[in-house]
PDB file of C-alpha atoms in Angstrom:
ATOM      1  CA  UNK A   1     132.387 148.999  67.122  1.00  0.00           C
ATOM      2  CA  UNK A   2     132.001 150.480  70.640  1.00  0.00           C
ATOM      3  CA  UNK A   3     134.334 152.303  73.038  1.00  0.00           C
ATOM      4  CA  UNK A   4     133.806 152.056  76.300  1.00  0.00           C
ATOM      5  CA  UNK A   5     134.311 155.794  78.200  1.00  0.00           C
ATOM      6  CA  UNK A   6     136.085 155.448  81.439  1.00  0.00           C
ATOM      7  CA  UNK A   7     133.331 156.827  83.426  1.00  0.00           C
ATOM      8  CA  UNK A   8     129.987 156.829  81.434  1.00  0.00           C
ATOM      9  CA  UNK A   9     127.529 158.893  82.660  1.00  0.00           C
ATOM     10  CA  UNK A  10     128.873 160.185  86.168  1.00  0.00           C
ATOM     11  CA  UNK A  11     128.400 163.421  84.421  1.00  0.00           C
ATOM     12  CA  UNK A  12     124.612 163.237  83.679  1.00  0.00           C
ATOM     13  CA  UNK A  13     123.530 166.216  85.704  1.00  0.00           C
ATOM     14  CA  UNK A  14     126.728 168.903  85.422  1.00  0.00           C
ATOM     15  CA  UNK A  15     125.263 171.811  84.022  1.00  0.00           C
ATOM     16  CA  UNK A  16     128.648 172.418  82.361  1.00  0.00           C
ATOM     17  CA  UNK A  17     127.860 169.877  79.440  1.00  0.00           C
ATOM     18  CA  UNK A  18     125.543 171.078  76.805  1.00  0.00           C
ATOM     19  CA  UNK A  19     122.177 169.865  76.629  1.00  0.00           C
ATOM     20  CA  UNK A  20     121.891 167.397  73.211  1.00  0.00           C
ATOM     21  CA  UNK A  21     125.250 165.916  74.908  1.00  0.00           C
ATOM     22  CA  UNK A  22     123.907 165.019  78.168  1.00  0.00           C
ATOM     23  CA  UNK A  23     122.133 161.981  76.947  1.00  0.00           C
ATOM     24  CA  UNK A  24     123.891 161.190  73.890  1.00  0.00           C
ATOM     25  CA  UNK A  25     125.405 157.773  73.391  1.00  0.00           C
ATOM     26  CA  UNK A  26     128.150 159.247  71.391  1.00  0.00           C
ATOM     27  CA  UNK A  27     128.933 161.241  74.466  1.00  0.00           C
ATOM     28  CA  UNK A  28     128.918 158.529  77.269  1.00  0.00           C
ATOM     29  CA  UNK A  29     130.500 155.560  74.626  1.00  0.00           C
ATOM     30  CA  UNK A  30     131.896 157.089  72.064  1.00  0.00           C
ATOM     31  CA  UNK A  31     134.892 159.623  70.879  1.00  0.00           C
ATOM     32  CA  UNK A  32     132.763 162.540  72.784  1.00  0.00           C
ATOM     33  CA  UNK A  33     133.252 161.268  75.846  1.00  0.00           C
ATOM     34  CA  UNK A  34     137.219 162.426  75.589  1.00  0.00           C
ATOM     35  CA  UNK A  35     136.247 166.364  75.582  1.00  0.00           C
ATOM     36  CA  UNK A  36     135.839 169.052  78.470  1.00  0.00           C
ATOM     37  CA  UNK A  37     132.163 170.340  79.132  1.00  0.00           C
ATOM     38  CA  UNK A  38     133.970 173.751  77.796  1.00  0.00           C
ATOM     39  CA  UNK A  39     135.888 171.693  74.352  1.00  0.00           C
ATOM     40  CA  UNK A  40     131.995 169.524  74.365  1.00  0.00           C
ATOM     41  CA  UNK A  41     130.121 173.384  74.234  1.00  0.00           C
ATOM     42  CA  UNK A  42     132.327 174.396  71.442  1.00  0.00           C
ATOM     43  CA  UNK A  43     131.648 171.237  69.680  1.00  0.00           C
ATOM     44  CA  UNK A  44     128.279 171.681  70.103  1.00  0.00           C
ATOM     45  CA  UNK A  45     128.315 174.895  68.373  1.00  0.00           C
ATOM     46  CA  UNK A  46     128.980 173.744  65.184  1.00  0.00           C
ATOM     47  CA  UNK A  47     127.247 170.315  65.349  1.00  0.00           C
ATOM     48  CA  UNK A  48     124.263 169.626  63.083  1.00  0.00           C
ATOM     49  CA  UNK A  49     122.042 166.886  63.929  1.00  0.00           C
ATOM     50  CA  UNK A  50     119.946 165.037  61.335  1.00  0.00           C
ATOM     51  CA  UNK A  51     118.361 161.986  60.504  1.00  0.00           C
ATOM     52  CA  UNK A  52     118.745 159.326  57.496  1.00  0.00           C
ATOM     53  CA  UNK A  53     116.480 156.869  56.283  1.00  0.00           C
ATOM     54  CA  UNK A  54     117.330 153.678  55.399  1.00  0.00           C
ATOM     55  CA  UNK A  55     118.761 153.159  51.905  1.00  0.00           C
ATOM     56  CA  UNK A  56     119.443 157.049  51.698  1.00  0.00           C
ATOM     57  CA  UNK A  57     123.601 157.022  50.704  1.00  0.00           C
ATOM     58  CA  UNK A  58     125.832 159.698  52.769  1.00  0.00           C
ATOM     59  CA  UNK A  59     128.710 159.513  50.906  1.00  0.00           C
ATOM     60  CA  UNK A  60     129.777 158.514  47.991  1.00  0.00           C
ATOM     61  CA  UNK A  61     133.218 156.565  47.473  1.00  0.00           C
ATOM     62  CA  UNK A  62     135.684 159.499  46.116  1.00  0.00           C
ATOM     63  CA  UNK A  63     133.651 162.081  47.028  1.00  0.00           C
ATOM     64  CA  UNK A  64     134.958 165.232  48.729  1.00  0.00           C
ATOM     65  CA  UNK A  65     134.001 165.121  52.628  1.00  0.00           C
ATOM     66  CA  UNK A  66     133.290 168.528  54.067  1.00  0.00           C
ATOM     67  CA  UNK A  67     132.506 166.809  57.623  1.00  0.00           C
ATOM     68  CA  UNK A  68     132.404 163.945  60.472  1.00  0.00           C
ATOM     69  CA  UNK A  69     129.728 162.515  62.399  1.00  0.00           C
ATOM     70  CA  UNK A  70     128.569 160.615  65.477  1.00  0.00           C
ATOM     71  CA  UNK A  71     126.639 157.978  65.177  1.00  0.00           C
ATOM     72  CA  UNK A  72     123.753 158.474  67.233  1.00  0.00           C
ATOM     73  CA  UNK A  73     121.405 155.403  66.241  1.00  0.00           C
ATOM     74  CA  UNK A  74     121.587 152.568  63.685  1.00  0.00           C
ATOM     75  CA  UNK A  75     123.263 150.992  61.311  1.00  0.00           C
ATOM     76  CA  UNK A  76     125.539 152.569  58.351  1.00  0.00           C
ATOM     77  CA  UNK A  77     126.609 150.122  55.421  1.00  0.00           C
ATOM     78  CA  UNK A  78     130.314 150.527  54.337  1.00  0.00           C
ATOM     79  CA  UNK A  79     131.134 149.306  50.315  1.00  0.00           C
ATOM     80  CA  UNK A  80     133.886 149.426  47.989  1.00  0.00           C
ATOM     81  CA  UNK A  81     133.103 149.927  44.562  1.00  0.00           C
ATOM     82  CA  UNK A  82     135.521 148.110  41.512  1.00  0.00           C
ATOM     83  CA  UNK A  83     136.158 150.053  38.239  1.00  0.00           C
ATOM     84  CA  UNK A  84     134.060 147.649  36.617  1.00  0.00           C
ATOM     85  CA  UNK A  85     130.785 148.367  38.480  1.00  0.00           C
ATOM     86  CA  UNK A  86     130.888 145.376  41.158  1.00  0.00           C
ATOM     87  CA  UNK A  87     130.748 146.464  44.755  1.00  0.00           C
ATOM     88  CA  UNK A  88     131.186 145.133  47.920  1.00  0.00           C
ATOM     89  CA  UNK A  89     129.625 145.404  51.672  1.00  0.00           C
ATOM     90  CA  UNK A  90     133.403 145.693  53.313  1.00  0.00           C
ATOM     91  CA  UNK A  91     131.858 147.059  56.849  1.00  0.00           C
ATOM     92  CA  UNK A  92     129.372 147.941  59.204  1.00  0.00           C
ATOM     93  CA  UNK A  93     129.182 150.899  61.991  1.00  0.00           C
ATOM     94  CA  UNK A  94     127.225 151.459  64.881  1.00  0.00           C
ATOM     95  CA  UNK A  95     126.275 153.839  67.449  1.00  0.00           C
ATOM     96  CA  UNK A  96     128.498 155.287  68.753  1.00  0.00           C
ATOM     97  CA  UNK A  97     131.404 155.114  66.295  1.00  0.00           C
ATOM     98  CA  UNK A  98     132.775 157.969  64.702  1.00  0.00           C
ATOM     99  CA  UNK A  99     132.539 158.391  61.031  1.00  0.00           C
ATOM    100  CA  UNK A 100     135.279 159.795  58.532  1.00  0.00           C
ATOM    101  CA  UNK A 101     139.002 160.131  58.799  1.00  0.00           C
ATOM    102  CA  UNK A 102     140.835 163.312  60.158  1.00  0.00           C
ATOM    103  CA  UNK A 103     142.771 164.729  57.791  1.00  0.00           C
ATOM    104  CA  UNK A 104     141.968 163.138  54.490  1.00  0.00           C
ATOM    105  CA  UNK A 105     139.220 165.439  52.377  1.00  0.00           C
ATOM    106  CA  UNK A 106     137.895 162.347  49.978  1.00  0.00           C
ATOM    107  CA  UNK A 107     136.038 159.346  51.286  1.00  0.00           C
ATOM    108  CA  UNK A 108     137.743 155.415  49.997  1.00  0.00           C
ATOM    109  CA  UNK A 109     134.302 154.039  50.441  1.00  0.00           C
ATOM    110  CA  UNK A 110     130.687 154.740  50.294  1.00  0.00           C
ATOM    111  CA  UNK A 111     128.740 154.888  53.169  1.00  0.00           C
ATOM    112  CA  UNK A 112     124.791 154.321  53.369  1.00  0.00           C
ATOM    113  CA  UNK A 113     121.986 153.966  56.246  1.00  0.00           C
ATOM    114  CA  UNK A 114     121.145 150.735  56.464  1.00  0.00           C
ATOM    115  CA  UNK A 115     118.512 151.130  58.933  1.00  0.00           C
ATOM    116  CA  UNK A 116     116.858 155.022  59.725  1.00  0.00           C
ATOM    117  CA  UNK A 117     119.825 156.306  61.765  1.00  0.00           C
ATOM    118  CA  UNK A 118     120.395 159.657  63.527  1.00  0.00           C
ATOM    119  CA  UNK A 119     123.810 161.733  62.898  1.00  0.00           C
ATOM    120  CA  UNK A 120     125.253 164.173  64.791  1.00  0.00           C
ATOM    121  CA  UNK A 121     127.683 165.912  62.168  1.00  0.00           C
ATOM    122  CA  UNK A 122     130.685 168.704  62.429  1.00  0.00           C
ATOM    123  CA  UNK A 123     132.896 169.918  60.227  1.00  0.00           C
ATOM    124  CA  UNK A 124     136.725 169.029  59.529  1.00  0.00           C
ATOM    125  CA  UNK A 125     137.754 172.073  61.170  1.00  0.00           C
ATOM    126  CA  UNK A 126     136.721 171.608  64.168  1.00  0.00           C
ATOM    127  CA  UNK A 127     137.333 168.382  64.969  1.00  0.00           C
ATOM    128  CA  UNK A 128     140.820 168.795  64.011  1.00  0.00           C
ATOM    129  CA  UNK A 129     141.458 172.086  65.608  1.00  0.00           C
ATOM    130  CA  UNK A 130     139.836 169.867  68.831  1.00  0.00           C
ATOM    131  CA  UNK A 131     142.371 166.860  68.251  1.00  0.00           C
ATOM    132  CA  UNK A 132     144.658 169.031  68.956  1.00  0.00           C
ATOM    133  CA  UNK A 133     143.837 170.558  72.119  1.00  0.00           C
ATOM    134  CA  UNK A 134     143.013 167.203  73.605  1.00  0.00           C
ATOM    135  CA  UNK A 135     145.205 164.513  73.655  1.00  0.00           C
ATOM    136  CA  UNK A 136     142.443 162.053  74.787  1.00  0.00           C
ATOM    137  CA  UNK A 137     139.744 163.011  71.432  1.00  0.00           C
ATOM    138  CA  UNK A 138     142.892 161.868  69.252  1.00  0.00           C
ATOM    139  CA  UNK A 139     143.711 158.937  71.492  1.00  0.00           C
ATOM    140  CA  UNK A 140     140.126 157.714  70.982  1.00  0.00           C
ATOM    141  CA  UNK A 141     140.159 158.296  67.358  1.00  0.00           C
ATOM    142  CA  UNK A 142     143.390 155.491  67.175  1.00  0.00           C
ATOM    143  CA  UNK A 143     141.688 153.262  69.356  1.00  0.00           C
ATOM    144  CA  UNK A 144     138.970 153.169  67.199  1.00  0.00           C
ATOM    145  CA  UNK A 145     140.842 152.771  63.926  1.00  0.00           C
ATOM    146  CA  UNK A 146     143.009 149.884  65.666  1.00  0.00           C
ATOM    147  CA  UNK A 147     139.597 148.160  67.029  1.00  0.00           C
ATOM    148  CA  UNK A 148     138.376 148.451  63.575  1.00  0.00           C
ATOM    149  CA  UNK A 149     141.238 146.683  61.968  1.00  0.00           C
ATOM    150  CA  UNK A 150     141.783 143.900  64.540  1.00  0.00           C
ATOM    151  CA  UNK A 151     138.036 143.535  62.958  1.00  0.00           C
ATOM    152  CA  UNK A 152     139.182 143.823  59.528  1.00  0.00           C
ATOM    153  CA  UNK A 153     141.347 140.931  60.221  1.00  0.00           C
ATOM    154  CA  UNK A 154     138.533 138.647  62.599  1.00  0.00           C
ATOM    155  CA  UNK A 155     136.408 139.022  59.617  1.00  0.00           C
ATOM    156  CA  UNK A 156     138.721 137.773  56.847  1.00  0.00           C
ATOM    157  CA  UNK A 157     138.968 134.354  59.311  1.00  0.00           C
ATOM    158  CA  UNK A 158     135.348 134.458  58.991  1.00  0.00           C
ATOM    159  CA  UNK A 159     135.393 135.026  54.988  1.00  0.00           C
ATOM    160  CA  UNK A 160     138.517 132.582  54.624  1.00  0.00           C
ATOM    161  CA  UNK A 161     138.071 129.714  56.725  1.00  0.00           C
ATOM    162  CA  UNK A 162     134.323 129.365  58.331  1.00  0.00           C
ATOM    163  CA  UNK A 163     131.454 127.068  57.153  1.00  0.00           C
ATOM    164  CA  UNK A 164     128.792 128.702  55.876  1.00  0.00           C
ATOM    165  CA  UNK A 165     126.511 128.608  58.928  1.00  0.00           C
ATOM    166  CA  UNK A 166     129.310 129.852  60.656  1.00  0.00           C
ATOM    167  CA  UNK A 167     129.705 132.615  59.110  1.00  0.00           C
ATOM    168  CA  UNK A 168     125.733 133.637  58.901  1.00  0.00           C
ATOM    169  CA  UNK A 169     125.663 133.000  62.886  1.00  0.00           C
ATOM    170  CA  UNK A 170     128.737 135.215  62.705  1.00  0.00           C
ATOM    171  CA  UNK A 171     127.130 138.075  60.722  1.00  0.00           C
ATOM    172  CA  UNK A 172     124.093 137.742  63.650  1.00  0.00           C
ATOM    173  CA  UNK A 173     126.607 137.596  66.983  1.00  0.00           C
ATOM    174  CA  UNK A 174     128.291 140.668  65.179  1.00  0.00           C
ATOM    175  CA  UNK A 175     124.868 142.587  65.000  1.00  0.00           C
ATOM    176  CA  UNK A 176     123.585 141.200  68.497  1.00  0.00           C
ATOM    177  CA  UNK A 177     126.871 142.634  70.389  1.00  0.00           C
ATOM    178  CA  UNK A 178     126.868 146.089  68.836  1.00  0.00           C
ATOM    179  CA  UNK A 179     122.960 146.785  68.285  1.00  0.00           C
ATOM    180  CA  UNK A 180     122.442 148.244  71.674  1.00  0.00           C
ATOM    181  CA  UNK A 181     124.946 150.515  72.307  1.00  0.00           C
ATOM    182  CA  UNK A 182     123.563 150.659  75.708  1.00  0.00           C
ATOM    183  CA  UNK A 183     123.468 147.001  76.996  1.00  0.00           C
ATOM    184  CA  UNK A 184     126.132 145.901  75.053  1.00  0.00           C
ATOM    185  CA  UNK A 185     124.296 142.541  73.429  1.00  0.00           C
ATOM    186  CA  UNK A 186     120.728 142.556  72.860  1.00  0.00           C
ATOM    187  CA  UNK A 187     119.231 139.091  72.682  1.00  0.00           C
ATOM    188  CA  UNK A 188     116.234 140.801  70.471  1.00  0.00           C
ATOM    189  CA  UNK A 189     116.822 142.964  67.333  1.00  0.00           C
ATOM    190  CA  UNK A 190     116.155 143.680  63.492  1.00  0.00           C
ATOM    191  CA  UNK A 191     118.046 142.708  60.759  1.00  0.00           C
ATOM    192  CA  UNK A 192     119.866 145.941  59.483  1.00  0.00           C
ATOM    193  CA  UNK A 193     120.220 144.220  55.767  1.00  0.00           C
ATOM    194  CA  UNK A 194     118.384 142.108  53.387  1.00  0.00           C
ATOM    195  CA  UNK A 195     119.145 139.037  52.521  1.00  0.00           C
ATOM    196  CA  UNK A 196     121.192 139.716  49.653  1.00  0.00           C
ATOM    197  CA  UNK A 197     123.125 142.507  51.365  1.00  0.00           C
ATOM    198  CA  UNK A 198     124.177 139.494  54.122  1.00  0.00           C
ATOM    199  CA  UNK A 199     125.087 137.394  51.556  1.00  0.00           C
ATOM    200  CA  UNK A 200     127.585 139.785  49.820  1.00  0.00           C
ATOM    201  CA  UNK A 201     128.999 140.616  53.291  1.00  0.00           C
ATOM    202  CA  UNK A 202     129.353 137.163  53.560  1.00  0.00           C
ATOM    203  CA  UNK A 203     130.531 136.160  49.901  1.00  0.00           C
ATOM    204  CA  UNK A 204     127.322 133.579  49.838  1.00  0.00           C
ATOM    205  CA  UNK A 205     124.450 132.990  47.670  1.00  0.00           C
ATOM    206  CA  UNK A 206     120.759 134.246  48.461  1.00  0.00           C
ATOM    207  CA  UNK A 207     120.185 130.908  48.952  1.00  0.00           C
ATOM    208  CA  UNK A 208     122.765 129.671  51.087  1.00  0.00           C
ATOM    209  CA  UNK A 209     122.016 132.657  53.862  1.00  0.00           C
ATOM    210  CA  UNK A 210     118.589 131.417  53.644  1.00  0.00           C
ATOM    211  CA  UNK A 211     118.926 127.609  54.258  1.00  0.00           C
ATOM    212  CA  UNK A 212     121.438 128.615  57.441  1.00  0.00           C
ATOM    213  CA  UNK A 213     119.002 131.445  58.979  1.00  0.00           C
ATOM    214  CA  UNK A 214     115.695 128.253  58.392  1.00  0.00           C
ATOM    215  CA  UNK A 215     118.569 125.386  60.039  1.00  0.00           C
ATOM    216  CA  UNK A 216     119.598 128.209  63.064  1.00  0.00           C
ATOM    217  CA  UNK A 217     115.739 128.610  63.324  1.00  0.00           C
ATOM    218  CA  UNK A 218     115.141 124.464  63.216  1.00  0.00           C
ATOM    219  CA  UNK A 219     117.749 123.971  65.794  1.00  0.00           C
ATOM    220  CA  UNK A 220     116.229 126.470  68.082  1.00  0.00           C
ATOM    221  CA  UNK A 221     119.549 128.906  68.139  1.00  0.00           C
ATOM    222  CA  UNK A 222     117.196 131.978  67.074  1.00  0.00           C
ATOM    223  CA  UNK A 223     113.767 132.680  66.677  1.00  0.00           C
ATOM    224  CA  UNK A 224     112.643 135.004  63.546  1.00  0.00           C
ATOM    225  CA  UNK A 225     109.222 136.887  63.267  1.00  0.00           C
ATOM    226  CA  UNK A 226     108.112 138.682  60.137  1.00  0.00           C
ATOM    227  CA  UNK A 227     111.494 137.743  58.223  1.00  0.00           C
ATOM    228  CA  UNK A 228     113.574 140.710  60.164  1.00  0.00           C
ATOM    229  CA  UNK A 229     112.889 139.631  63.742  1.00  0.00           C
ATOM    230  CA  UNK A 230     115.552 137.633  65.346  1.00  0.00           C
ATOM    231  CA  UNK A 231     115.399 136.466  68.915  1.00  0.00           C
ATOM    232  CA  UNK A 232     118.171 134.978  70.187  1.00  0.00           C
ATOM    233  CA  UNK A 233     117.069 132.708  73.473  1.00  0.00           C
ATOM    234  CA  UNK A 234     120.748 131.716  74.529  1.00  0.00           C
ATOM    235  CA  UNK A 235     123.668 133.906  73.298  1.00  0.00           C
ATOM    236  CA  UNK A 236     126.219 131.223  74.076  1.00  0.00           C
ATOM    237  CA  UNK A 237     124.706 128.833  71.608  1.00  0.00           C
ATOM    238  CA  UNK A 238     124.560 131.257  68.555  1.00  0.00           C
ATOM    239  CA  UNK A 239     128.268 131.999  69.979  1.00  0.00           C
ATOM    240  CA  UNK A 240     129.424 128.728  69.630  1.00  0.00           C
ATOM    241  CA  UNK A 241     127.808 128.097  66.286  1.00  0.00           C
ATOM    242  CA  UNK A 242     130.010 130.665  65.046  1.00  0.00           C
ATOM    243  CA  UNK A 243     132.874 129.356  66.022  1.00  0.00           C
ATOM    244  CA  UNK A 244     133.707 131.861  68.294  1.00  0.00           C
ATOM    245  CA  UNK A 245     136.186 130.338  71.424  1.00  0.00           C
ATOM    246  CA  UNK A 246     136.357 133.148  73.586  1.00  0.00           C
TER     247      UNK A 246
END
């Protein structure tokens, strides 16, 4: 999920904004983008930034969270374990959402890189302390919980009511409009999951994700290279093949 700042980037030289902000996607697109250079420097202060690899977990569902985080690159996986040991993928997030919930100290899912991704991390403190000295950080934060459940609900359509090819051309739309945080929809990326991680996002077999990716590839909607590779030459087709109206 992406939020758009009002003004991205107009403040790419003021020597007011701290350094690792100025070109930081989480600044320019993301909840960031609400704070003063001066709130931004104190923010700054206590940020940590690291990297992931892929298939490293975060957090762990019920685990105590100490701290939030930008996402600065790639793609975290978001499941729901039941009591009896079955999980499920219930979400993805990109750069430049915000990750963790003010307020609440134990995390309802776990959370794991999907692809290598880059963090920058703060504690609960802080960001609350912030929320409340600016009215725009905390306006961002509901924005981003309400685009995240008008999601929620796009995605049960897909789960509920969509064929099964459109739902795997739904699954690649979803990654092609939020892999490039920059351009908005990148007609070239990498799969951030394996086939069987697509499948249980989608509630399909193996199999079944594999015979729709081979019939997208037959009917020339994408291209794939080295199994991960997808190239898509005309968004509006792999749009429509989704089902997708508007």
């Amino acid at each position: 999920m992406q939020i758009v700042a009002e003004n991205p980037r107009k403040d790419i030289h003021n020597s007011d904004i701290p350094f690792v902000c100025i070109a930081c996607e989480a600044r320019h697109g993301g909840v960031c983008g609400a704070l003063t250079p001066g709130q931004l420097t104190e923010l700054s202060r206590h940020a940590t930034r690291r990297s992931v690899e892929a298939g490293s977990e975060m957090l762990g569902q019920g685990e105590a969270t100490r701290t939030h985080a930008n996402i600065i690159r790639g793609v975290v996986k978001l499941s729901k374990m039941m009591s009896d040991g079955r999980q499920q993928i219930v979400g993805l997030q990109f750069a430049p959402d915000f990750m963790g919930r003010p307020f609440t100290r134990e995390s309802a899912l776990s959370a794991e890189a999907a692809t290598d991704i880059d963090i920058c991390a703060f504690p609960h403190a802080v960001v609350e302390r912030l929320m409340a000295e600016a009215p725009g950080l905390e306006h961002r934060l509901h924005a981003q919980a309400l685009k995240e459940l008008d999601e929620a609900r796009e995605w049960m359509l897909t789960l509920g009511r969509k064929t099964a090819q459109e739902k795997v051309a739904s699954f690649l739309f979803l990654i092609a409009t939020h892999f490039d945080p920059e351009d908005g929809v990148a007609n070239e990326f990498d799969l951030p999951l394996s086939r069987a991680d697509i499948a249980d996002y989608l509630g399909l077999t193996i199999e079944t994700v594999s015979r729709q990716i081979t019939k997208l590839r037959k009917d020339g909607v994408i291209r794939i290279e080295n199994n991960r590779r997808v190239y898509v030459p005309v968004m509006a087709r792999l749009k429509r093949c989704a089902g997708i109206d508007a």
